[in-house]
Short mmCIF file of C-alpha atoms in Angstrom, two decimals:
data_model
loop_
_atom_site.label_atom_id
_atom_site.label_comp_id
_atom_site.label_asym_id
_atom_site.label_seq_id
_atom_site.Cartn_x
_atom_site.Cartn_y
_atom_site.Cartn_z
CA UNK A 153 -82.74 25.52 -47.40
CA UNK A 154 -81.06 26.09 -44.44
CA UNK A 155 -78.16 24.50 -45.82
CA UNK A 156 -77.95 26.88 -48.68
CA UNK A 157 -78.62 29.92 -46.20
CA UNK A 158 -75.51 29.20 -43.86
CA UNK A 159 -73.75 28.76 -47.28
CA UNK A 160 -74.79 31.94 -48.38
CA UNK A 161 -73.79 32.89 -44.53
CA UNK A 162 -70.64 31.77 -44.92
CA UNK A 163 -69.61 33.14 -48.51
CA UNK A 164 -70.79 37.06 -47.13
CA UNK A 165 -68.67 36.57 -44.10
CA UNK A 166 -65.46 35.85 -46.21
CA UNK A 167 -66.54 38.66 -48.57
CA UNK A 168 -66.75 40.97 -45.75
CA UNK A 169 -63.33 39.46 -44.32
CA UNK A 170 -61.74 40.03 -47.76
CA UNK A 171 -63.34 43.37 -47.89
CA UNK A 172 -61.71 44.43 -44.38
CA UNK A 173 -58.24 43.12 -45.30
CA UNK A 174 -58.20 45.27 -48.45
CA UNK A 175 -59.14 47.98 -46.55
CA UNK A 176 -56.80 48.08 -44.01
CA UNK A 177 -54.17 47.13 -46.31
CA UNK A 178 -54.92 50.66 -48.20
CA UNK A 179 -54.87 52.28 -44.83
CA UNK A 180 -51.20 50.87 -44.08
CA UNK A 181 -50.19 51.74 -48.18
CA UNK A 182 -51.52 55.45 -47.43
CA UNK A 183 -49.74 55.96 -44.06
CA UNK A 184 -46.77 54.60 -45.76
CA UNK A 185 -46.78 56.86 -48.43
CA UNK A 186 -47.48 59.69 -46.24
CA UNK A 187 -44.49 59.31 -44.25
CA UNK A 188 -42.44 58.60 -47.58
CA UNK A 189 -43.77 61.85 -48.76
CA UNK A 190 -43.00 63.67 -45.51
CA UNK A 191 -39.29 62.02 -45.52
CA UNK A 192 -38.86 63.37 -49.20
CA UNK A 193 -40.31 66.75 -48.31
CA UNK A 194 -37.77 67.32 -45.48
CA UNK A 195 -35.27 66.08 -47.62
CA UNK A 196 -35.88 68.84 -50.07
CA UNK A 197 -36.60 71.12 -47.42
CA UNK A 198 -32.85 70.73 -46.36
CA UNK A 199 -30.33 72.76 -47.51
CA UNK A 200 -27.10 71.98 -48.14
CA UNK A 201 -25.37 74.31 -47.56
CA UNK A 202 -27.01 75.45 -44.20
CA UNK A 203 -26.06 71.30 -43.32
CA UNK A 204 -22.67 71.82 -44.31
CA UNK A 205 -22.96 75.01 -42.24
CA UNK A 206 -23.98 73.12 -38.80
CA UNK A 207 -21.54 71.02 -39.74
CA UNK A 208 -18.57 73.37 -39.79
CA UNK A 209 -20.30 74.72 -36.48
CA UNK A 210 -20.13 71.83 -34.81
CA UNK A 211 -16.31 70.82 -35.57
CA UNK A 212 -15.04 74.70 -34.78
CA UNK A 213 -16.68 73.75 -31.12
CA UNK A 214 -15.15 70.59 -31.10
CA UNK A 215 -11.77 71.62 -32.34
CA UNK A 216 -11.91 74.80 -29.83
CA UNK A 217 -12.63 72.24 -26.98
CA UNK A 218 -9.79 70.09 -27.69
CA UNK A 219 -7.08 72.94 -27.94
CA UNK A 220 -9.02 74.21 -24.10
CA UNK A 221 -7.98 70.76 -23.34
CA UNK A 222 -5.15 70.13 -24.64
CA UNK A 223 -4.08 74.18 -23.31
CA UNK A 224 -5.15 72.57 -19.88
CA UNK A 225 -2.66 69.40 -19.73
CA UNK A 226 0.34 71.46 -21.14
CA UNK A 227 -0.42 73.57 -17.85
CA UNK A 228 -0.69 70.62 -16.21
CA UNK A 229 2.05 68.48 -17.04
CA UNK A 230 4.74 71.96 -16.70
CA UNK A 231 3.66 71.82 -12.87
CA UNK A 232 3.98 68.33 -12.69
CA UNK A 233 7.50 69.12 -14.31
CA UNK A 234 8.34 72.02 -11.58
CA UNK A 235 6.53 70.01 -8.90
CA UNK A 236 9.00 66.89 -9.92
CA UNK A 237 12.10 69.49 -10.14
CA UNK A 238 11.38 71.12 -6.55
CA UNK A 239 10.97 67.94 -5.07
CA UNK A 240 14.40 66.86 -6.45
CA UNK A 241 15.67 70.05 -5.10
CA UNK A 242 14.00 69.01 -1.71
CA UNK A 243 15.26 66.31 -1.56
CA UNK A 244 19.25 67.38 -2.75
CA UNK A 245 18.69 70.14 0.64
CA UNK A 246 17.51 67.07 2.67
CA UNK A 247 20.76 65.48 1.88
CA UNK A 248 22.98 68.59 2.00
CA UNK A 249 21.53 69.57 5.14
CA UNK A 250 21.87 65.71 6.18
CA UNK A 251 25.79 66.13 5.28
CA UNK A 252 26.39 69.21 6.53
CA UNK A 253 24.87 67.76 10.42
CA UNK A 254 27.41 64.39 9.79
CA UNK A 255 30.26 67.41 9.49
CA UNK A 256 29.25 69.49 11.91
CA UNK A 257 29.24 66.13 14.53
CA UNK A 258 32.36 64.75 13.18
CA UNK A 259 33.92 68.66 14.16
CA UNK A 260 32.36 68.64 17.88
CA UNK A 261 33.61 65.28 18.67
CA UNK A 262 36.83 66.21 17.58
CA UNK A 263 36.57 69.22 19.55
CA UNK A 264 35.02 67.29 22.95
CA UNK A 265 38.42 65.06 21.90
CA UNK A 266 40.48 67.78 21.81
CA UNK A 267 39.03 69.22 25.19
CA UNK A 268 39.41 66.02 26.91
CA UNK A 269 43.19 64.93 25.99
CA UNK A 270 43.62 69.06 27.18
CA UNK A 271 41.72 67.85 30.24
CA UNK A 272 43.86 64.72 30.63
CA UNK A 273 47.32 66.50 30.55
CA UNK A 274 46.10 69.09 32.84
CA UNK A 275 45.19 66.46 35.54
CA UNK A 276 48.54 64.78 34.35
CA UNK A 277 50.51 68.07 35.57
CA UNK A 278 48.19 68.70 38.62
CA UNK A 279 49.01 65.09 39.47
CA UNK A 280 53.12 66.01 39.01
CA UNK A 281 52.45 68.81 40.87
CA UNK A 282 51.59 67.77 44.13
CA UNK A 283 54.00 64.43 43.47
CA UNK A 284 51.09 61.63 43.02
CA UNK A 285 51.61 58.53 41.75
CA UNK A 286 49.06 56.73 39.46
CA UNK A 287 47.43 54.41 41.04
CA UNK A 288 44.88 53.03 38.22
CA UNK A 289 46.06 51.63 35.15
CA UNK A 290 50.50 51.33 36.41
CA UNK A 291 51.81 47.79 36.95
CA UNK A 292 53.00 46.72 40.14
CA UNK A 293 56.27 45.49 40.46
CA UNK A 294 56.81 42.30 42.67
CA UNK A 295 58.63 43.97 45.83
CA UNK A 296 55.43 46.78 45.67
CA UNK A 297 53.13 43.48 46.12
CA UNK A 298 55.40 42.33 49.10
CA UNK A 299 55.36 45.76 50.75
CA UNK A 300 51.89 45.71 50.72
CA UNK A 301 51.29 42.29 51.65
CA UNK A 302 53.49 42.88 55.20
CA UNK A 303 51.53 46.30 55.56
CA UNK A 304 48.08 44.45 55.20
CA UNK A 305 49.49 41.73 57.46
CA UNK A 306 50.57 44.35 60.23
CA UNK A 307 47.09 46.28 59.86
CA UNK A 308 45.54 42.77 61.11
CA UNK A 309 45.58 41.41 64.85
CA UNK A 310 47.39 38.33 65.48
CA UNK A 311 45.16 35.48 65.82
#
């Protein structure tokens, strides 16, 4: 009998199993149908055209950003375009006043030139003057060697 008991046993506790699994397959049915009914309800809760309406709200911000933006970089890129032209210009001065220093050098070394060949002919006619010979830069001439040669000689004692 006890054989027949746990039999018995056995066959309730797969009943019950079965019974369990049908139950909480129901349970996951319902709450699948509830959220398919709450999906369909929204759906018909939505209205077109206040969706289309968000919509056309949404791109007017969008497009109103990207002309803000796009405003912005025109601004940006017509400094860039003066900033580019003034530094051109910059550097055009830099060069003219570069130039214009090169002239202005060239004209005072003529001018220190000028002063010193003035210079030169003025000692030149100082020099006539007072009836001096050169004495730096003039060739001697073989009897001026001699002369001095004898005078050098006479300056010396005799040894």
């Amino acid at each position: 009998m006890s054989s027949k008991s746990e039999q018995e046993r056995e066959r309730l506790k797969e009943e019950y199993k079965e019974h369990y699994r049908r139950i909480k397959e129901a349970k996951e049915r319902l709450k699948r149908t509830e959220q398919k009914g709450k999906i369909a309800k929204a759906v018909e809760n939505m209205n077109s055209d206040n969706l289309l309406e968000s919509v056309d709200e949404f791109l007017g911000k969008v497009r109103d950003k990207v002309t803000h933006v796009e405003a912005r970089l025109d601004v940006a890129m017509d400094s860039l375009d003066d900033d580019d032209s003034e530094i051109s210009n910059k550097v055009k001065q830099e060069e003219l006043d570069e130039e214009l220093k090169k002239q202005k050098a060239k004209q005072t070394l003529k001018q220190v030139k000028a002063e010193m060949g003035m210079l030169y002919n003025e000692i030149e006619k100082h020099a006539d003057e007072i009836r001096t010979e050169k004495t730096i830069g003039n060739k001697k001439s073989p009897s001026d060697s001699a002369d001095s040669k004898s005078t050098d000689n006479s300056s010396e004692p005799n040894k």
